[in-house]
Short mmCIF file of C-alpha atoms in Angstrom, two decimals:
data_model
loop_
_atom_site.label_atom_id
_atom_site.label_comp_id
_atom_site.label_asym_id
_atom_site.label_seq_id
_atom_site.Cartn_x
_atom_site.Cartn_y
_atom_site.Cartn_z
CA GLU A 1 -0.43 -4.85 -9.49
CA ARG A 2 -1.97 -7.62 -7.23
CA VAL A 3 -5.53 -8.52 -6.77
CA THR A 4 -6.10 -10.69 -3.73
CA SER A 5 -9.99 -11.75 -3.68
CA ALA A 6 -11.20 -13.92 -0.91
CA PRO A 7 -13.98 -14.34 1.75
CA ALA A 8 -14.01 -12.26 4.75
CA ARG A 9 -11.58 -12.96 7.38
CA THR A 10 -8.83 -14.98 5.27
CA SER A 11 -5.87 -12.91 5.73
CA LYS A 12 -5.88 -10.73 2.79
CA SER A 13 -5.05 -7.74 4.89
CA TRP A 14 -2.82 -8.93 6.84
CA SER A 15 -0.65 -10.60 3.43
CA ALA A 16 -0.80 -6.94 1.90
CA ALA A 17 0.44 -5.43 5.43
CA VAL A 18 3.30 -7.66 5.19
CA GLU A 19 4.10 -6.69 1.62
CA ILE A 20 4.08 -3.04 2.38
CA VAL A 21 5.96 -3.53 5.04
CA HIS A 22 8.60 -5.12 3.23
CA ASP A 23 8.42 -2.33 0.54
CA PHE A 24 9.05 0.45 3.24
CA PHE A 25 12.46 -0.26 3.53
CA PRO A 26 14.51 1.65 0.81
CA ASP A 27 16.39 -0.22 -1.91
CA LEU A 28 20.06 -0.58 -1.55
CA GLU A 29 20.68 -1.10 -5.23
CA ASP A 30 23.53 1.45 -5.50
CA GLY A 31 25.84 -0.46 -3.31
CA PRO A 32 26.73 -0.74 0.47
CA GLY A 33 25.19 1.91 2.18
CA PHE A 34 23.28 3.53 -0.50
CA VAL A 35 19.63 3.87 -1.57
CA ALA A 36 18.81 3.65 -5.10
CA ALA A 37 17.49 6.66 -7.14
CA THR A 38 15.37 8.50 -4.68
CA ASN A 39 15.90 9.39 -1.16
CA GLU A 40 12.45 9.05 0.16
CA THR A 41 10.38 5.59 -0.17
CA ILE A 42 6.69 6.40 0.10
CA CYS A 43 4.08 4.06 0.76
CA TRP A 44 0.20 4.57 1.39
CA ILE A 45 -2.62 2.66 2.45
CA VAL A 46 -5.89 4.11 1.03
CA ALA A 47 -8.74 3.38 2.84
CA VAL A 48 -12.33 4.42 2.39
CA ALA A 49 -12.33 6.01 5.93
CA TYR A 50 -9.07 6.63 8.48
CA ASP A 51 -10.66 4.35 10.69
CA ASN A 52 -11.35 1.40 8.80
CA SER A 53 -7.55 0.34 7.70
CA LYS A 54 -6.62 -3.07 9.04
CA GLU A 55 -3.42 -3.04 6.99
CA TRP A 56 -2.43 -0.01 8.93
CA GLU A 57 -2.73 -1.86 12.27
CA TYR A 58 -0.82 -5.05 11.09
CA ALA A 59 1.87 -2.76 9.39
CA ARG A 60 2.30 -0.60 12.58
CA SER A 61 2.32 -3.68 14.94
CA TYR A 62 5.44 -4.66 12.61
CA LEU A 63 6.97 -1.39 12.23
CA ILE A 64 6.80 -0.10 15.64
CA ASP A 65 5.46 -2.45 18.20
CA LYS A 66 7.83 -4.79 17.34
CA LYS A 67 10.61 -2.44 16.62
CA LEU A 68 11.63 -3.59 13.13
CA ILE A 69 12.62 0.04 12.33
CA GLU A 70 15.18 -0.03 15.01
CA ALA A 71 16.02 -3.39 14.39
CA VAL A 72 17.66 -2.09 11.05
CA GLY A 73 19.03 1.12 12.24
CA GLY A 74 15.84 3.38 11.41
CA THR A 75 15.30 6.59 13.58
CA ILE A 76 11.28 7.30 13.92
CA GLU A 77 10.91 10.79 13.12
CA THR A 78 7.10 10.59 13.02
CA ASP A 79 4.65 8.36 14.52
CA THR A 80 0.92 9.38 14.73
CA ASN A 81 -1.90 7.06 14.85
CA SER A 82 -4.83 9.55 14.86
CA PRO A 83 -7.84 8.19 12.57
CA ASN A 84 -10.09 10.91 14.29
CA GLN A 85 -7.64 13.49 13.06
CA CYS A 86 -6.99 11.95 9.66
CA ASN A 87 -3.35 11.54 10.72
CA MET A 88 -1.71 8.35 10.60
CA THR A 89 1.73 8.57 9.37
CA ILE A 90 5.14 6.73 10.13
CA ARG A 91 8.26 8.62 8.79
CA VAL A 92 11.57 7.23 9.46
CA LEU A 93 15.41 8.47 8.86
CA TRP A 94 17.65 5.65 7.66
CA PRO A 95 21.52 5.41 8.24
CA PHE A 96 21.73 5.22 4.34
CA GLN A 97 22.01 8.20 1.43
CA THR A 98 22.02 8.54 -2.11
CA LYS A 99 25.17 9.13 -3.91
CA GLU A 100 24.53 12.64 -4.02
CA GLY A 101 24.82 12.64 -0.05
CA LEU A 102 20.85 13.12 0.44
CA PRO A 103 19.56 11.23 3.62
CA ALA A 104 17.42 8.39 2.99
CA ARG A 105 13.52 8.38 4.42
CA SER A 106 10.56 6.04 4.51
CA ILE A 107 6.85 7.52 4.91
CA LEU A 108 3.81 5.16 5.56
CA GLN A 109 0.35 6.97 5.44
CA VAL A 110 -3.00 6.11 5.54
CA LYS A 111 -4.86 8.06 2.80
CA SER A 112 -8.82 8.05 2.36
CA SER A 113 -10.49 7.86 -1.11
CA VAL A 114 -13.20 10.25 0.15
CA ASN A 115 -10.66 13.03 1.02
CA GLU A 116 -9.19 12.72 -3.25
CA LYS A 117 -7.21 15.74 -2.53
CA THR A 118 -4.78 13.71 -0.28
CA LEU A 119 -4.14 11.49 -3.31
CA GLN A 120 -2.64 14.14 -5.24
CA GLY A 121 1.16 14.97 -6.24
CA GLU A 122 3.46 12.56 -5.03
CA GLN A 123 5.37 9.19 -6.49
CA VAL A 124 4.62 6.34 -4.40
CA LYS A 125 6.35 3.05 -4.09
CA THR A 126 3.67 0.89 -2.92
CA ALA A 127 0.19 1.71 -2.42
CA ILE A 128 -2.70 -0.44 -0.81
CA LEU A 129 -5.99 0.15 -1.79
CA SER A 130 -7.87 -1.19 1.14
CA GLU A 131 -11.06 -3.41 0.58
CA ALA A 132 -10.63 -2.29 -2.89
CA ALA A 133 -14.29 -3.41 -3.73
CA GLU A 134 -15.67 -0.73 -1.73
CA HIS A 135 -13.46 2.11 -3.86
CA ASP A 136 -14.59 3.63 -7.00
CA LYS A 137 -12.84 2.73 -10.32
CA ARG A 138 -12.28 6.39 -10.73
CA ILE A 139 -9.94 6.21 -7.60
CA TYR A 140 -7.62 3.69 -9.28
CA GLU A 141 -7.84 5.52 -12.78
CA LYS A 142 -7.25 9.30 -11.79
CA TYR A 143 -4.80 9.12 -8.92
CA LEU A 144 -3.29 5.74 -8.29
CA ARG A 145 -2.45 3.97 -11.69
CA THR A 146 -0.09 6.33 -12.83
CA ARG A 147 1.36 7.47 -9.26
CA CYS A 148 2.19 3.97 -7.91
CA LYS A 149 4.79 1.42 -8.78
CA TYR A 150 3.08 -1.06 -7.30
CA LEU A 151 -0.53 -1.75 -6.25
CA ILE A 152 -1.99 -4.13 -4.09
CA PHE A 153 -5.96 -4.66 -3.99
CA PRO A 154 -6.74 -6.99 -0.99
CA THR A 155 -10.76 -7.58 -1.29
CA THR A 156 -13.59 -9.19 -0.49
CA PRO A 157 -15.88 -9.59 -4.23
CA LYS A 158 -18.37 -7.65 -4.21
CA ARG A 159 -20.84 -7.11 -7.19
CA LYS A 160 -20.65 -3.36 -7.22
CA ALA A 161 -16.98 -3.72 -7.83
CA LEU A 162 -17.16 -5.00 -11.57
CA TRP A 163 -14.39 -2.73 -12.39
CA LEU A 164 -11.96 -4.70 -10.22
CA TYR A 165 -13.12 -8.19 -11.70
CA GLU A 166 -12.66 -6.57 -15.20
CA HIS A 167 -9.17 -5.31 -14.34
CA PHE A 168 -7.96 -8.75 -13.05
CA GLN A 169 -9.43 -10.54 -16.11
CA ARG A 170 -7.46 -8.29 -18.28
CA GLY A 171 -4.39 -9.62 -16.26
CA ILE A 172 -5.31 -13.29 -16.91
CA GLU A 173 -6.08 -12.49 -20.89
CA ASP A 174 -3.04 -10.47 -21.32
CA ARG A 175 0.03 -11.69 -19.39
CA GLY A 176 2.03 -8.63 -20.28
CA LEU A 177 -0.15 -6.23 -18.24
CA SER A 178 1.79 -7.53 -15.08
CA ILE A 179 -1.67 -8.07 -13.01
CA GLU A 180 -1.36 -11.02 -10.68
CA HIS A 181 -4.61 -12.58 -9.23
CA PHE A 182 -4.88 -14.83 -6.39
CA GLN A 183 -8.40 -15.88 -5.32
CA TYR A 184 -9.22 -18.71 -2.86
CA ASP A 185 -11.55 -21.14 -3.62
CA ARG A 186 -15.14 -20.67 -2.32
CA PHE A 187 -15.01 -23.78 -0.27
CA CYS A 188 -11.74 -23.05 1.21
#
């Protein structure tokens, strides 16, 4: 887990988006042309509301606008960017497969913590809790903590998010928890 806390307009969302773009691509750990373990790589950006996810705009710019998917041989199956209809998804078919012969796919979706039902069910490789201080601790505890391999918490510090402060403080006190924290100096 990675927590980035910094003042507004210091590139937290952009940095998180670059990380999720990296994790969007399948892991080729089983040899040339084969993806590791699962045939679906699922990544989420969890915003409070669908229309306020800056990370989505940055990630979409890299993957779609800059044609990064096509550059590495992927075929876009779905590209929806409709925050008003709560549908923001990029689904890609890759020219790789599992050793069992299943096709490799990647899915990037925007979810909303207001619509909690959408946060159930799937195993997620990487999730961004967009503006993490705006979310209730319950969203992390109930839905993301056990479902996501990697979590990124970009946020502007807020008093109401004491849970997030306590979370990265536990990581500082116990390095075995694998909670990383980066904080800009307030005079930066």
